[in-house]
Every structure is written in structure tokens, then in C-alpha cells.
PDB file of C-alpha atoms and ligand atoms in Angstrom:
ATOM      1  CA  UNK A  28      22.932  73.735 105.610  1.00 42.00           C
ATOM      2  CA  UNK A  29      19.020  73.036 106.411  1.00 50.00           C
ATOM      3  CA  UNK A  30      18.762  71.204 109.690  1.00 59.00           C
ATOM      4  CA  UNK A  31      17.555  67.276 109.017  1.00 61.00           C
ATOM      5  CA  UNK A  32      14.337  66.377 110.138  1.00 64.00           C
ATOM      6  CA  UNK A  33      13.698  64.800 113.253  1.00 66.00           C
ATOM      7  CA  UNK A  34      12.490  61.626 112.313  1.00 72.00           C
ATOM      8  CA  UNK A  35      15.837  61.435 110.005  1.00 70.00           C
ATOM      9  CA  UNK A  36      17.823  61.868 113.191  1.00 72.00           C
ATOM     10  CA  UNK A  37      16.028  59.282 114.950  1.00 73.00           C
ATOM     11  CA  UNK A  38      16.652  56.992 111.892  1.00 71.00           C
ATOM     12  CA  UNK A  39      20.021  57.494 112.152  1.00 71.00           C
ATOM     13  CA  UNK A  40      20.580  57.142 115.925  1.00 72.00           C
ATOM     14  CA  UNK A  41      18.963  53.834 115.620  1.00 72.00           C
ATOM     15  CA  UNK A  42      21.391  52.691 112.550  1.00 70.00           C
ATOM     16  CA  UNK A  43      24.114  53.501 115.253  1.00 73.00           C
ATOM     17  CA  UNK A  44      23.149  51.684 118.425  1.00 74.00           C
ATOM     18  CA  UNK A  45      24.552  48.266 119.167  1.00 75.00           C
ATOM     19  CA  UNK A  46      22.999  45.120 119.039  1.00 76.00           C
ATOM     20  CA  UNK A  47      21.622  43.315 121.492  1.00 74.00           C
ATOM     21  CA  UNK A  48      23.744  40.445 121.004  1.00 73.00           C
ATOM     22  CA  UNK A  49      26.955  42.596 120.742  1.00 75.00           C
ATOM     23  CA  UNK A  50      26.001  43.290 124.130  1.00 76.00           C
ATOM     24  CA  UNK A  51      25.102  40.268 125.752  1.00 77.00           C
ATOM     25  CA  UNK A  52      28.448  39.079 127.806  1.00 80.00           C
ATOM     26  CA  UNK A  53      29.090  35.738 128.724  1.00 79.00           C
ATOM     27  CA  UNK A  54      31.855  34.848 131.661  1.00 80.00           C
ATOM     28  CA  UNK A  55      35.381  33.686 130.381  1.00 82.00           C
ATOM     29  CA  UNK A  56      35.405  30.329 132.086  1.00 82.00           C
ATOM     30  CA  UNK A  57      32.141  30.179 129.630  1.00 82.00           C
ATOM     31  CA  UNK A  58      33.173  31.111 126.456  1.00 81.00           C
ATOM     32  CA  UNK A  59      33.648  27.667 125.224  1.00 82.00           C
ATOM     33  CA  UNK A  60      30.969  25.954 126.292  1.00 84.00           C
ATOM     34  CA  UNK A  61      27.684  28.675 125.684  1.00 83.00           C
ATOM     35  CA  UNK A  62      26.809  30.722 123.216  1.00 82.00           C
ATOM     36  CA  UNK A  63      24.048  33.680 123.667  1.00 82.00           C
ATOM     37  CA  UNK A  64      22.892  35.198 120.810  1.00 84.00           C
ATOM     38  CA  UNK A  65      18.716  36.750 119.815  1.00 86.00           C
ATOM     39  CA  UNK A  66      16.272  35.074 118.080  1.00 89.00           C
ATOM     40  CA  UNK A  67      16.357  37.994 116.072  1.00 88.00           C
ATOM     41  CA  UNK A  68      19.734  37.740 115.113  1.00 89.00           C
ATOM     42  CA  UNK A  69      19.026  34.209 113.542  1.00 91.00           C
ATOM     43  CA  UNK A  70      15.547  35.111 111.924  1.00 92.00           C
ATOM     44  CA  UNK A  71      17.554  38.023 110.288  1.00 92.00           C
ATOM     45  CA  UNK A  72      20.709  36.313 109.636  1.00 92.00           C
ATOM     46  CA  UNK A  73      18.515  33.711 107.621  1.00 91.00           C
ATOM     47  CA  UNK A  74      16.730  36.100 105.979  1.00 91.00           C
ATOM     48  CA  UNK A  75      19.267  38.407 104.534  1.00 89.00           C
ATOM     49  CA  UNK A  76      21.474  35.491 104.094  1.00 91.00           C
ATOM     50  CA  UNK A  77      19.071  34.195 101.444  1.00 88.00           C
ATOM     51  CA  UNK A  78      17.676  37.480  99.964  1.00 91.00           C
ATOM     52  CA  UNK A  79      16.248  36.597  96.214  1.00 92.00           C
ATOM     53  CA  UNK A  80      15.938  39.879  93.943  1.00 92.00           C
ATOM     54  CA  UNK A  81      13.278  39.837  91.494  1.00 91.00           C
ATOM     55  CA  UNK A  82      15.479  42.216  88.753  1.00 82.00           C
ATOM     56  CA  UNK A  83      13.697  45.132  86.861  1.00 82.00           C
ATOM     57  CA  UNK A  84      16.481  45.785  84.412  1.00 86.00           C
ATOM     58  CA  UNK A  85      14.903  49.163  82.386  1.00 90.00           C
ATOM     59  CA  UNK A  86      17.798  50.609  80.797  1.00 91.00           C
ATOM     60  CA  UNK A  87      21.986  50.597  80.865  1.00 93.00           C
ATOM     61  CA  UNK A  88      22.086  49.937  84.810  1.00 94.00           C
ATOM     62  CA  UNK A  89      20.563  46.423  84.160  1.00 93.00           C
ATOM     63  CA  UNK A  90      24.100  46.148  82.384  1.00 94.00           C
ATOM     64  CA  UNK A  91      25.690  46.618  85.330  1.00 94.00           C
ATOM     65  CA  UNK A  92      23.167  44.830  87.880  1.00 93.00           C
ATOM     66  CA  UNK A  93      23.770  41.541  85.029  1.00 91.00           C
ATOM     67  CA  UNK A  94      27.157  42.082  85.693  1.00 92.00           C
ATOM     68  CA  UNK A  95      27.238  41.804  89.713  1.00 92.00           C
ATOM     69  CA  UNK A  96      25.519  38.490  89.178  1.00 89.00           C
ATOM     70  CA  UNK A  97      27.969  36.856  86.987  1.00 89.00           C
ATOM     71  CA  UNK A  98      31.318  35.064  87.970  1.00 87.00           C
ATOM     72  CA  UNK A  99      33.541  37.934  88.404  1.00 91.00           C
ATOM     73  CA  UNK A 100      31.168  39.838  91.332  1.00 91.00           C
ATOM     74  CA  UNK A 101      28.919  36.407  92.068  1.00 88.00           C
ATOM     75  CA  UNK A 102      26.108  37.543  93.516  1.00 89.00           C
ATOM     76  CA  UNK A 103      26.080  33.776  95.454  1.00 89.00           C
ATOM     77  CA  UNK A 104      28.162  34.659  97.872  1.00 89.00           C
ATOM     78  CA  UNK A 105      25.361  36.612  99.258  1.00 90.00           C
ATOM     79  CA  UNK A 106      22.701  34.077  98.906  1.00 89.00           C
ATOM     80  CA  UNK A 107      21.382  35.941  95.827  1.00 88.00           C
ATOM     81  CA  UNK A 108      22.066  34.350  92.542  1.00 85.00           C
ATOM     82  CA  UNK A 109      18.323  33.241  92.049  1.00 85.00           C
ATOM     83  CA  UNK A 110      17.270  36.286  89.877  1.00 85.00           C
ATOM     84  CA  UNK A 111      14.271  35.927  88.478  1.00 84.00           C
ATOM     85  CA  UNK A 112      11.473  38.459  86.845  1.00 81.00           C
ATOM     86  CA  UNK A 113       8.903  37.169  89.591  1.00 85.00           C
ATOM     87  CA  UNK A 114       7.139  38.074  92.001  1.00 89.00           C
ATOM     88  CA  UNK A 115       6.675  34.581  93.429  1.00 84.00           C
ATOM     89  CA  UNK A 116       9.288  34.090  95.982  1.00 84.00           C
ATOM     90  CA  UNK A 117      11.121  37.249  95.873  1.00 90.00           C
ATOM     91  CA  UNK A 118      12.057  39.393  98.535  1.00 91.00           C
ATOM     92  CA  UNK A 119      13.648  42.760  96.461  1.00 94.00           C
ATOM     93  CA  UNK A 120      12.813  44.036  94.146  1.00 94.00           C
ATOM     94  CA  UNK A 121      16.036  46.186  92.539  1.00 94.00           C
ATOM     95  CA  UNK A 122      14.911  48.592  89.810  1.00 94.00           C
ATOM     96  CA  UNK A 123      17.402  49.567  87.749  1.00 93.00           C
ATOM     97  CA  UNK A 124      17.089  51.900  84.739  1.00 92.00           C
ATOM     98  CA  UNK A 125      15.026  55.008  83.627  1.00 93.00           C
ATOM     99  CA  UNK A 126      11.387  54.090  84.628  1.00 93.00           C
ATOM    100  CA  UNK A 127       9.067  55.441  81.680  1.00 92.00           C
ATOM    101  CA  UNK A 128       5.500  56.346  82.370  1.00 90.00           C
ATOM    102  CA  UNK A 129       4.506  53.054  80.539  1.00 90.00           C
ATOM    103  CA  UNK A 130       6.504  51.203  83.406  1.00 91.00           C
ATOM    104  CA  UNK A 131       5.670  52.147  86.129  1.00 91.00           C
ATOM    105  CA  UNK A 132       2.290  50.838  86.159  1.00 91.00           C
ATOM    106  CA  UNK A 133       4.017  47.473  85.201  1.00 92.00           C
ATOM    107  CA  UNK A 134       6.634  47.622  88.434  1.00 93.00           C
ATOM    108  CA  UNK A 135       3.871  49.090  90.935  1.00 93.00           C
ATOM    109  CA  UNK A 136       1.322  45.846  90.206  1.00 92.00           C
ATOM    110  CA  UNK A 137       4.054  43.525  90.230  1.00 93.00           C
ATOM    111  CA  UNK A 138       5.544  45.327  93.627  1.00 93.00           C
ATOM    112  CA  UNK A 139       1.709  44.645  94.926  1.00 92.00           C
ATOM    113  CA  UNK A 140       1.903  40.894  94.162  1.00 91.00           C
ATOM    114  CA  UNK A 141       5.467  40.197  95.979  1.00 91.00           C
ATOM    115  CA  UNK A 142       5.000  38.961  99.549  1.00 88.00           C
ATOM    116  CA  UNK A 143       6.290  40.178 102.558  1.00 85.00           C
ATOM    117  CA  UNK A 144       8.320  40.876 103.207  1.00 89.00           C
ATOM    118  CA  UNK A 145       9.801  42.724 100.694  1.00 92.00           C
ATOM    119  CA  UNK A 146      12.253  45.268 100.115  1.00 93.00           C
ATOM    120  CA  UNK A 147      12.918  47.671  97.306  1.00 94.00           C
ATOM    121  CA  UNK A 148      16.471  48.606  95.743  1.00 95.00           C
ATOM    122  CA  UNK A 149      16.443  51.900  94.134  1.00 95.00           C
ATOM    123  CA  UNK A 150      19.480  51.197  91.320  1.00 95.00           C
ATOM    124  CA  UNK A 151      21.066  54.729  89.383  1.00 94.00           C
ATOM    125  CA  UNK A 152      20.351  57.888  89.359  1.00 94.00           C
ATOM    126  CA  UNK A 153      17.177  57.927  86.366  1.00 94.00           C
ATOM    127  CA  UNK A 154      15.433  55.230  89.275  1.00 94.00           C
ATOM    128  CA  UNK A 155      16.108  57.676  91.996  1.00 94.00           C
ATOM    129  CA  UNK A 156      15.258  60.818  90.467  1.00 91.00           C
ATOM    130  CA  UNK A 157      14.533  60.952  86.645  1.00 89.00           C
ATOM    131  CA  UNK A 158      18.360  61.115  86.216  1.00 88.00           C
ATOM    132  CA  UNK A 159      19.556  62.642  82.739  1.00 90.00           C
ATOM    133  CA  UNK A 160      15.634  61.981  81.881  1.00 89.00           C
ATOM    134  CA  UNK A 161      14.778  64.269  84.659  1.00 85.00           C
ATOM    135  CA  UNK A 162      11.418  65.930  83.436  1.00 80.00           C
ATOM    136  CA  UNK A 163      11.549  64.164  80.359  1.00 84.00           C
ATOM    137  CA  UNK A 164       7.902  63.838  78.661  1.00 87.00           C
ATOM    138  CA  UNK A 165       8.014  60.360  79.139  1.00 88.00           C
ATOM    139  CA  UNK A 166      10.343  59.231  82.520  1.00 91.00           C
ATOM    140  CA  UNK A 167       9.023  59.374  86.148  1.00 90.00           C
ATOM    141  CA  UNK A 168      11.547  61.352  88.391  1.00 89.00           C
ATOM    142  CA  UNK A 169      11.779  58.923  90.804  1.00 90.00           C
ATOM    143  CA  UNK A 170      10.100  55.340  91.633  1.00 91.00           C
ATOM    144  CA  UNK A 171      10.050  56.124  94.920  1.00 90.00           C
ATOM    145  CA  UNK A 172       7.371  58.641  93.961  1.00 89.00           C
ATOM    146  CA  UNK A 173       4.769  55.455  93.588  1.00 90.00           C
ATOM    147  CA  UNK A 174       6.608  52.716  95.755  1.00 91.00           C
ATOM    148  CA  UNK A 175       8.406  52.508  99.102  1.00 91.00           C
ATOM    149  CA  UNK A 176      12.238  52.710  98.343  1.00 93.00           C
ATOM    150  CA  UNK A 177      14.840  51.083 101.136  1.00 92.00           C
ATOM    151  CA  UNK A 178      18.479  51.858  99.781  1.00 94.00           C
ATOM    152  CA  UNK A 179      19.111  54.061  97.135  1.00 95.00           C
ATOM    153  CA  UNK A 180      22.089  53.427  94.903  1.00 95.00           C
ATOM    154  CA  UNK A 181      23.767  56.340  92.869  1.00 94.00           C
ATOM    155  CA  UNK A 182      25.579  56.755  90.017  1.00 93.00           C
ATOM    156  CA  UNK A 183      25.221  56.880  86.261  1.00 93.00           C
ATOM    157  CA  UNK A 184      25.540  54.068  86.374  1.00 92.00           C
ATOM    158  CA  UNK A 185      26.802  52.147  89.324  1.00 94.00           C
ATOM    159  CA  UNK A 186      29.210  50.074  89.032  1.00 94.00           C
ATOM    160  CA  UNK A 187      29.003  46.692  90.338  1.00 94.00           C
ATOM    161  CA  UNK A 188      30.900  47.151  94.176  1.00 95.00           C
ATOM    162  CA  UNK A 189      28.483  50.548  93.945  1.00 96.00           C
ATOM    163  CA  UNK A 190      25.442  47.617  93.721  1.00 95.00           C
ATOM    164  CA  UNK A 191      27.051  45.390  96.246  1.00 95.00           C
ATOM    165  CA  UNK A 192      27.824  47.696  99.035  1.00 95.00           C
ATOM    166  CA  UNK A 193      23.981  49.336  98.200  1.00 95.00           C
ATOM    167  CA  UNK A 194      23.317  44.946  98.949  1.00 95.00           C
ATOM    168  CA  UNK A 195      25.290  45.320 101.807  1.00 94.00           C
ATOM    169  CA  UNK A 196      23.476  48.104 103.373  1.00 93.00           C
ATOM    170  CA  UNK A 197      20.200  46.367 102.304  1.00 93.00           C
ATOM    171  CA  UNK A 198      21.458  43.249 104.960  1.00 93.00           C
ATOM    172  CA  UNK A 199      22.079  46.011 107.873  1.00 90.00           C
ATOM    173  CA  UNK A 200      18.662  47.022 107.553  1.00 90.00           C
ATOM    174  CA  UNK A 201      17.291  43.770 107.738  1.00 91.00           C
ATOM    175  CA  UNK A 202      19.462  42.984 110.475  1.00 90.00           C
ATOM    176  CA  UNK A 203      18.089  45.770 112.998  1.00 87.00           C
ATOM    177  CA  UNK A 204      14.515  44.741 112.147  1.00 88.00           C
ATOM    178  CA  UNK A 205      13.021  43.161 115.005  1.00 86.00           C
ATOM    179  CA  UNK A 206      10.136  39.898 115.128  1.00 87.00           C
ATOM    180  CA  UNK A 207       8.527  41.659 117.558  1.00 85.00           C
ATOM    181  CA  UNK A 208       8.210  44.734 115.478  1.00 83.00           C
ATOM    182  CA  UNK A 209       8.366  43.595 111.640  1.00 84.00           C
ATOM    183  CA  UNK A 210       5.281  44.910 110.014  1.00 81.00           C
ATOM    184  CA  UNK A 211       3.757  41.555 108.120  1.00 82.00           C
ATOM    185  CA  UNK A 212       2.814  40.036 111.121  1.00 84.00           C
ATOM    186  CA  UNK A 213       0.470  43.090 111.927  1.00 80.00           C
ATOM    187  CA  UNK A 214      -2.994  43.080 110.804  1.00 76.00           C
ATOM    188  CA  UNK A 215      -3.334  45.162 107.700  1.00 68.00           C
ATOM    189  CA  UNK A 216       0.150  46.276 107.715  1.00 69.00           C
ATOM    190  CA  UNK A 217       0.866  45.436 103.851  1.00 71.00           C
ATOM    191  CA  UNK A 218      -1.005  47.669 102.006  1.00 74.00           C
ATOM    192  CA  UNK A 219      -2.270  47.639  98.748  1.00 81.00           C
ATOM    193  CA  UNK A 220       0.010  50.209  96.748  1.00 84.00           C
ATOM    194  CA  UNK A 221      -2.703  52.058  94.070  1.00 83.00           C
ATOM    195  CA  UNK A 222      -1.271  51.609  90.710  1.00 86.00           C
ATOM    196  CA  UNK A 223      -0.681  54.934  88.545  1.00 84.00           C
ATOM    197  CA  UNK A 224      -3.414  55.065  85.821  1.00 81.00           C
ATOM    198  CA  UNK A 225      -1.646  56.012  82.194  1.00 78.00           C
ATOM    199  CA  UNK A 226      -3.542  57.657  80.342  1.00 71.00           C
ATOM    200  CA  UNK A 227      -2.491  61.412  78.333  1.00 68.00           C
ATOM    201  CA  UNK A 228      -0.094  61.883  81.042  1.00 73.00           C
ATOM    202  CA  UNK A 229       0.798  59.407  84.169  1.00 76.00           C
ATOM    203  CA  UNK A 230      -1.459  60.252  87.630  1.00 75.00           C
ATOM    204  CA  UNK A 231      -1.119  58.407  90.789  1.00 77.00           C
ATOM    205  CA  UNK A 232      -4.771  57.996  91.855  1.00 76.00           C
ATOM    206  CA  UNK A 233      -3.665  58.823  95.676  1.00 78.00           C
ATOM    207  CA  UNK A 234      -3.231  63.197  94.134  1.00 77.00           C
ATOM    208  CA  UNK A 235      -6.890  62.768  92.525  1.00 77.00           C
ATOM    209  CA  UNK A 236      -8.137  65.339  94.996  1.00 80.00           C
ATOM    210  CA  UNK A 237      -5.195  67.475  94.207  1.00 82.00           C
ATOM    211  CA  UNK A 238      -5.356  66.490  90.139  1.00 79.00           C
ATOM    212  CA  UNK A 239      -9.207  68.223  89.889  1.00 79.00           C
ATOM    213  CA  UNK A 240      -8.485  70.772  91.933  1.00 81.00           C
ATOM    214  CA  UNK A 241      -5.665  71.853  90.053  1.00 80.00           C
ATOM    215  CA  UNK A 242      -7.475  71.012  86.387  1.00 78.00           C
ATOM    216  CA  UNK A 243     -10.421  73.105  88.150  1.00 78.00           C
ATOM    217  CA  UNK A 244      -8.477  76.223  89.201  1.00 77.00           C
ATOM    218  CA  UNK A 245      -7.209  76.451  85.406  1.00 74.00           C
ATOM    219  CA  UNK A 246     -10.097  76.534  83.295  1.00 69.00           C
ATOM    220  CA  UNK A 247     -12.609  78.109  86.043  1.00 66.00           C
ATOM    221  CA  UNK A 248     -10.286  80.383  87.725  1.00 58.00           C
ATOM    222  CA  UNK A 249     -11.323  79.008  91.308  1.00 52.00           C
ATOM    223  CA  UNK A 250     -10.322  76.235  93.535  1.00 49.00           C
ATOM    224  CA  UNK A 251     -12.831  73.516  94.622  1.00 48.00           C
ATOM    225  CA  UNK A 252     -10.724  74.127  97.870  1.00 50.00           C
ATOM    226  CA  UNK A 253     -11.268  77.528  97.811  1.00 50.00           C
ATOM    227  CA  UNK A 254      -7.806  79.028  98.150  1.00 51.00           C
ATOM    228  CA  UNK A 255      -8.904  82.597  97.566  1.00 54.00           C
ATOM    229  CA  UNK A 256     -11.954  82.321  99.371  1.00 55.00           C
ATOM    230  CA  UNK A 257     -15.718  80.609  98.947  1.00 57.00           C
ATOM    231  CA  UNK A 258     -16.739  83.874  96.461  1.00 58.00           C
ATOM    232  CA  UNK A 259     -13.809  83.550  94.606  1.00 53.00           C
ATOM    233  CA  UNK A 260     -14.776  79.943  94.246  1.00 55.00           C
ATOM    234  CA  UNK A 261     -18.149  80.440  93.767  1.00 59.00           C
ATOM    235  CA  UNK A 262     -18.249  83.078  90.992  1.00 56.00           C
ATOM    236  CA  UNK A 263     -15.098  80.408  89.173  1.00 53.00           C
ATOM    237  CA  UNK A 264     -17.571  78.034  88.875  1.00 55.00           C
ATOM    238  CA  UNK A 265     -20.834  80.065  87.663  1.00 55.00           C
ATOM    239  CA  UNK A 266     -18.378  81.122  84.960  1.00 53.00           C
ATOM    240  CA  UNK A 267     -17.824  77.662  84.108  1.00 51.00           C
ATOM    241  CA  UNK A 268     -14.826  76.297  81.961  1.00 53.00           C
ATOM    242  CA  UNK A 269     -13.616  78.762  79.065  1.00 58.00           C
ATOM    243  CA  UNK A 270     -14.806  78.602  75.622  1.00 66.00           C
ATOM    244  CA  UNK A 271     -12.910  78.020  73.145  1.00 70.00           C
ATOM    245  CA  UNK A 272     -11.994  80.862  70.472  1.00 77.00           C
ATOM    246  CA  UNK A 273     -13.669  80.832  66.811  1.00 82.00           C
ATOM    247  CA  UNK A 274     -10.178  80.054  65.203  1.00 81.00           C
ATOM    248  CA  UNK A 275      -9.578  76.875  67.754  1.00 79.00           C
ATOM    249  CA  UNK A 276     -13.205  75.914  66.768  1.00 82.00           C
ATOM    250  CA  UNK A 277     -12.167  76.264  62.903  1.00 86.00           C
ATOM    251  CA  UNK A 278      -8.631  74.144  63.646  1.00 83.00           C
ATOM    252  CA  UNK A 279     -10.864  71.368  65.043  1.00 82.00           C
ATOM    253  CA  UNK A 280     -13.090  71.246  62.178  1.00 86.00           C
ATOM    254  CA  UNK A 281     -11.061  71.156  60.268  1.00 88.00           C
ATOM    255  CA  UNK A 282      -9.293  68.183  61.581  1.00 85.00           C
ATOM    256  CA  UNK A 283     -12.555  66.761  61.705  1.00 86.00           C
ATOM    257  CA  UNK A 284     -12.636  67.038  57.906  1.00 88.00           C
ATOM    258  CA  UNK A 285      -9.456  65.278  57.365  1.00 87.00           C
ATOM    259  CA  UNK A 286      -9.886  62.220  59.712  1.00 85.00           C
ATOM    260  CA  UNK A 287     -13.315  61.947  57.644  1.00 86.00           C
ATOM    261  CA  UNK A 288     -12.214  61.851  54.505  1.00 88.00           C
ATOM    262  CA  UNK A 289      -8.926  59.925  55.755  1.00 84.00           C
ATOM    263  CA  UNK A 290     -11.253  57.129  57.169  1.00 82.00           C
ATOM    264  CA  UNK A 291     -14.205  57.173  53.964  1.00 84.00           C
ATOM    265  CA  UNK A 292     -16.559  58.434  56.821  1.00 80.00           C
ATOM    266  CA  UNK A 293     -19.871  60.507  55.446  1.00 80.00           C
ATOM    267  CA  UNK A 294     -19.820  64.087  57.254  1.00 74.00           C
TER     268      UNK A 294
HETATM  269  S1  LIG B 302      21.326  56.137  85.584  1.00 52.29           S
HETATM  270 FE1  LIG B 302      22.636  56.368  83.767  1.00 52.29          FE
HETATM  271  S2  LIG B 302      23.312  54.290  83.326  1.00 52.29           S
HETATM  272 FE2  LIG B 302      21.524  54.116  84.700  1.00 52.29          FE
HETATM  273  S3  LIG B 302      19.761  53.883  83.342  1.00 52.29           S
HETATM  274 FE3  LIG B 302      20.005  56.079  83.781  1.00 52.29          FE
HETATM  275  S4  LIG B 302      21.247  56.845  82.058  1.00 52.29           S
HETATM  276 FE4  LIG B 302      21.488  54.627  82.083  1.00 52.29          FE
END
């Protein structure tokens, strides 16, 4: 098996110290009289204790994330039964269901407009990673591709304890954050996320770079980055892009024909 990254192991060692407060210890002849505990243990006792999702139901796994919040699972218990399609007031957002190319500009701007802090539940396996949709024409393989995820939940799809203990893990997180540490109250620490553009295809505008250089290397040949060398890219572009053949020329006039006399338009 590969080795994990570093920065995965140091992840993980940190999931597995103690608290602070676990450690604090406080004399016998004390014990009922003081109690010791962090402020961050209250600030994230209070926060995870009142954790409202803003629910992106997309597909069948909104079934099962409708189900956790009804009377058999009761999503209350956890502070959590305000579930609302907002962004006002919400601190996760749980996406659950394929996201489409058409959505995910939708869940990126409204991801953008939810204040910190906020968290991001990654519900089944077509969120994750495209799931059965996996390279389907239309489904992105993965939100996590255009937003920061925090728990992923598998399964096709989840059940309901699948959702809860993927809850559950949410509240450890938030417990080992620190005040001292928690990103929103740095300066420019909550940045803008760019929202995908949809337009033939989906593009993130963050790859544009990589988007013309890739367009640019298949109809000149050459990369505007030069991969095989400035001549290479040189003589790419003095070629300039490829023309196209007489019978693609005839195809398109003739199409041109058609939408004319479809739409009463004089050639
Ligand atoms: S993961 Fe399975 S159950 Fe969930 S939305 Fe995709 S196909 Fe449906």
C-alpha cells in the first residue's frame, strides 16, 4: 500500500491527542466543589451543540437525509432540526445527491454567502465522487472538486445512522478547533470560492491557465507553456489553429441552409 502523506499523518495524530480538559486534574478533596474545564471546550460545545444544516437534497440521498430528520432518527437531539434551504444562519451545508453541472454553480454561490463558520457534509457516494454518474456527461465527480469538504459520508445511499455517525464526526472536528486558531477571526481567512462558469461544458475559472493551454496544445500542436520546448511552441503557433476540411465546411452550410429556411431568414 502507498505510504499516506505527511500532512495526513499529522491530521491524524492530532484527531488522537487528548484534550486539554481531559487532562486538567483537580485534587479529590476538590472534586465537589471546582470544576476546570477550557474556554474552548464551551465555545465548541455550544457550537456543535446547535449546528443548523442548510440541506442540498439533489437526488435519492435527500431521501435518506429527510429521513434522519424525522421522528424515528430526530435530528433534535443534536441541536439540528432547523433545516432550512438558506444560507442565512446556517453552519453546514450537507450535500446530498448527484451534483449535475447545472448545480454546482447553484451550491458554490450559495456556499459563498453562508457565514463562518461553516462546514460542509459530503452525503453518498455521486457527492463524493460522481458515484454511479461517475464521468457522466452531465455529473461533477466530486463537490469537493469546487468546495472545501469536512466529512465525507459513503454509501449508495447512506442510511440514516451512516448520516448520523458522519454528524457525529462533524462535532469531533469542531470540538478540537481552537479560538485561538479558528480561521474567521483572521483577516482574510474566508475566501471567496470562484463559482464554476457553465457554459458547453462546466470549467472552474481557478484551471483557466490550464483550460487554454490545453485547448491551445490541440488545435496548434504547441503549448503556451512550452512543454516541448520554445520552437516547438513557436512554430505551433505560426501554424495557427487547423482548418477545417471542405466536407466539414459543406456540413456547416448546409446546416446553415436549414436553420434559414427553418427560421424564414433571407440567405
Ligand atoms: S449515491 Fe446512490 S442513493 Fe445517493 S444520490 Fe447517488 S445514486 Fe442516489
Amino acid at each position: 500500500m502507498a505510504s499516506l502523506p505527511p500532512n495526513f499523518q499529522q491530521l491524524k495524530q492530532e484527531q488522537l491527542k487528548p484534550f486539554l480538559h481531559d487532562q486538567i486534574i483537580v485534587p479529590d478533596e476538590l472534586q465537589a466543589n471546582v470544576l476546570i474545564t477550557t474556554v474552548d471546550k464551551i465555545y465548541n460545545w455550544s457550537r456543535r451543540s446547535s449546528m443548523w444544516p442548510l440541506l442540498f437534497g439533489l437526488a435519492c440521498c435527500a431521501i435518506e437525509m429527510i429521513a434522519t430528520a424525522a421522528s424515528r432518527y430526530d435530528l433534535a437531539r443534536f441541536g439540528m432540526e432547523v433545516m432550512r434551504p438558506s444560507p442565512r444562519q446556517s453552519d453546514l451545508m450537507i450535500v446530498s445527491g448527484t451534483v449535475t453541472k447545472k448545480m454546482a454553480p447553484a451550491i458554490v454561490r450559495i456556499y459563498n454567502q453562508m457565514a463562518e463558520p461553516r462546514y460542509v457534509l459530503s452525503m453518498g457516494a455521486c457527492a463524493t465522487g460522481g458515484g454511479p454518474f461517475k464521468e457522466g456527461y452531465n455529473v461533477v465527480s466530486g463537490i469537493d472538486k469546487y468546495i472545501p469538504v469536512d466529512v465525507y459520508v459513503p454509501g449508495c445511499p447512506p442510511m440514516p445512522e451512516a448520516l448520523i455517525y458522519g454528524l457525529l464526526k462533524m462535532h469531533e472536528k469542531v470540538d478540537r478547533q481552537s479560538v485561538t486558531s479558528v480561521p474567521w477571526y483572521r483577516k482574510d481567512s474566508s475566501a471567496f470560492v470562484p463559482v464554476p462558469r457553465l457554459g458547453p461544458d462546466i470549467f472552474d475559472p481557478r484551471q483557466v491557465e490550464l483550460i487554454k493551454d490545453t485547448t491551445l496544445k490541440a488545435t496548434t500542436g504547441a503549448s503556451a507553456t512550452a512543454a516541448n520546448g520554445p520552437a516547438a511552441d513557436a512554430e505551433g503557433r505560426a501554424r495557427g489553429p487547423k482548418t477545417l476540411s471542405d466536407k466539414a465546411k459543406a456540413r456547416m452550410e448546409e446546416a446553415k441552409k436549414r436553420w434559414r429556411a427553418k427560421k424564414g431568414v433571407p440567405a
